[in-house]
């Protein structure tokens, strides 16, 4: 499996007008993927990377992004 890391981060407006974080994952084979994170996922990602700003996420592994997305979707479990 190809290893991917965050190579770029930007803030964008979601469809509902709320801010979201869009990270670019760059793969060893040259491919790239954009991943949008809602506020909860973005906060989780920043905390797990001990990053004080979006720029502090550069170089973080894709697994951190995956885990933040899982945490975000799981926050409604049981409601």
Tab-separated table of C-alpha atoms in Angstrom:
chain	number	residue	atom	x	y	z
A	1	UNK	CA	0.000	0.000	0.000
A	2	UNK	CA	1.249	3.454	-0.894
A	3	UNK	CA	2.052	5.793	1.957
A	4	UNK	CA	0.390	9.211	1.871
A	5	UNK	CA	1.014	12.389	3.823
A	6	UNK	CA	-0.643	15.773	4.057
A	7	UNK	CA	1.071	18.099	1.608
A	8	UNK	CA	-1.300	21.073	1.583
A	9	UNK	CA	-4.059	22.465	3.791
A	10	UNK	CA	-6.652	25.128	3.065
A	11	UNK	CA	-9.836	26.443	4.611
A	12	UNK	CA	-12.962	26.348	2.469
A	13	UNK	CA	-16.683	26.914	2.832
A	14	UNK	CA	-18.836	23.817	3.090
A	15	UNK	CA	-22.170	23.544	1.308
A	16	UNK	CA	-23.919	24.847	4.445
A	17	UNK	CA	-21.638	27.886	4.705
A	18	UNK	CA	-19.638	26.494	7.630
A	19	UNK	CA	-15.862	26.431	7.424
A	20	UNK	CA	-14.136	23.162	6.696
A	21	UNK	CA	-10.548	22.115	6.333
A	22	UNK	CA	-9.467	20.624	3.011
A	23	UNK	CA	-6.265	18.602	3.117
A	24	UNK	CA	-4.334	17.342	0.127
A	25	UNK	CA	-2.925	13.860	0.566
A	26	UNK	CA	0.109	13.168	-1.608
A	27	UNK	CA	0.997	9.551	-2.361
A	28	UNK	CA	4.408	8.022	-3.032
A	29	UNK	CA	3.367	7.302	-6.627
A	30	UNK	CA	2.650	10.991	-7.327
A	31	UNK	CA	-1.114	10.801	-6.900
A	32	UNK	CA	-3.065	13.275	-4.823
A	33	UNK	CA	-6.451	13.260	-3.124
A	34	UNK	CA	-8.419	16.082	-1.542
A	35	UNK	CA	-10.205	15.309	1.718
A	36	UNK	CA	-12.701	17.701	3.321
A	37	UNK	CA	-12.979	17.678	7.108
A	38	UNK	CA	-15.821	19.251	9.063
A	39	UNK	CA	-15.077	21.317	12.171
A	40	UNK	CA	-15.120	18.292	14.498
A	41	UNK	CA	-12.802	16.246	12.285
A	42	UNK	CA	-10.487	19.226	11.763
A	43	UNK	CA	-10.242	19.847	15.519
A	44	UNK	CA	-9.588	16.146	16.111
A	45	UNK	CA	-6.856	16.113	13.462
A	46	UNK	CA	-5.169	19.220	14.866
A	47	UNK	CA	-5.198	17.718	18.364
A	48	UNK	CA	-3.884	14.313	17.269
A	49	UNK	CA	-1.022	15.983	15.402
A	50	UNK	CA	-0.342	18.425	18.267
A	51	UNK	CA	-0.612	21.177	15.650
A	52	UNK	CA	-1.362	24.747	16.667
A	53	UNK	CA	-2.328	25.767	13.136
A	54	UNK	CA	-3.302	24.204	9.828
A	55	UNK	CA	0.271	24.525	8.575
A	56	UNK	CA	1.363	22.256	11.421
A	57	UNK	CA	-0.461	19.389	9.708
A	58	UNK	CA	1.920	19.282	6.731
A	59	UNK	CA	3.735	15.952	6.675
A	60	UNK	CA	1.217	14.134	8.891
A	61	UNK	CA	0.224	10.633	7.822
A	62	UNK	CA	-3.042	9.853	6.076
A	63	UNK	CA	-3.903	7.596	9.010
A	64	UNK	CA	-4.367	10.704	11.178
A	65	UNK	CA	-6.875	12.013	8.624
A	66	UNK	CA	-8.681	8.671	8.551
A	67	UNK	CA	-8.881	8.562	12.344
A	68	UNK	CA	-10.255	12.118	12.485
A	69	UNK	CA	-12.969	11.227	9.973
A	70	UNK	CA	-13.890	8.105	11.948
A	71	UNK	CA	-14.107	10.142	15.160
A	72	UNK	CA	-16.275	12.729	13.445
A	73	UNK	CA	-18.732	10.193	12.042
A	74	UNK	CA	-18.811	8.262	15.313
A	75	UNK	CA	-19.792	11.228	17.459
A	76	UNK	CA	-23.463	10.640	16.666
A	77	UNK	CA	-23.422	6.924	17.463
A	78	UNK	CA	-26.007	6.007	20.011
A	79	UNK	CA	-28.138	9.143	19.574
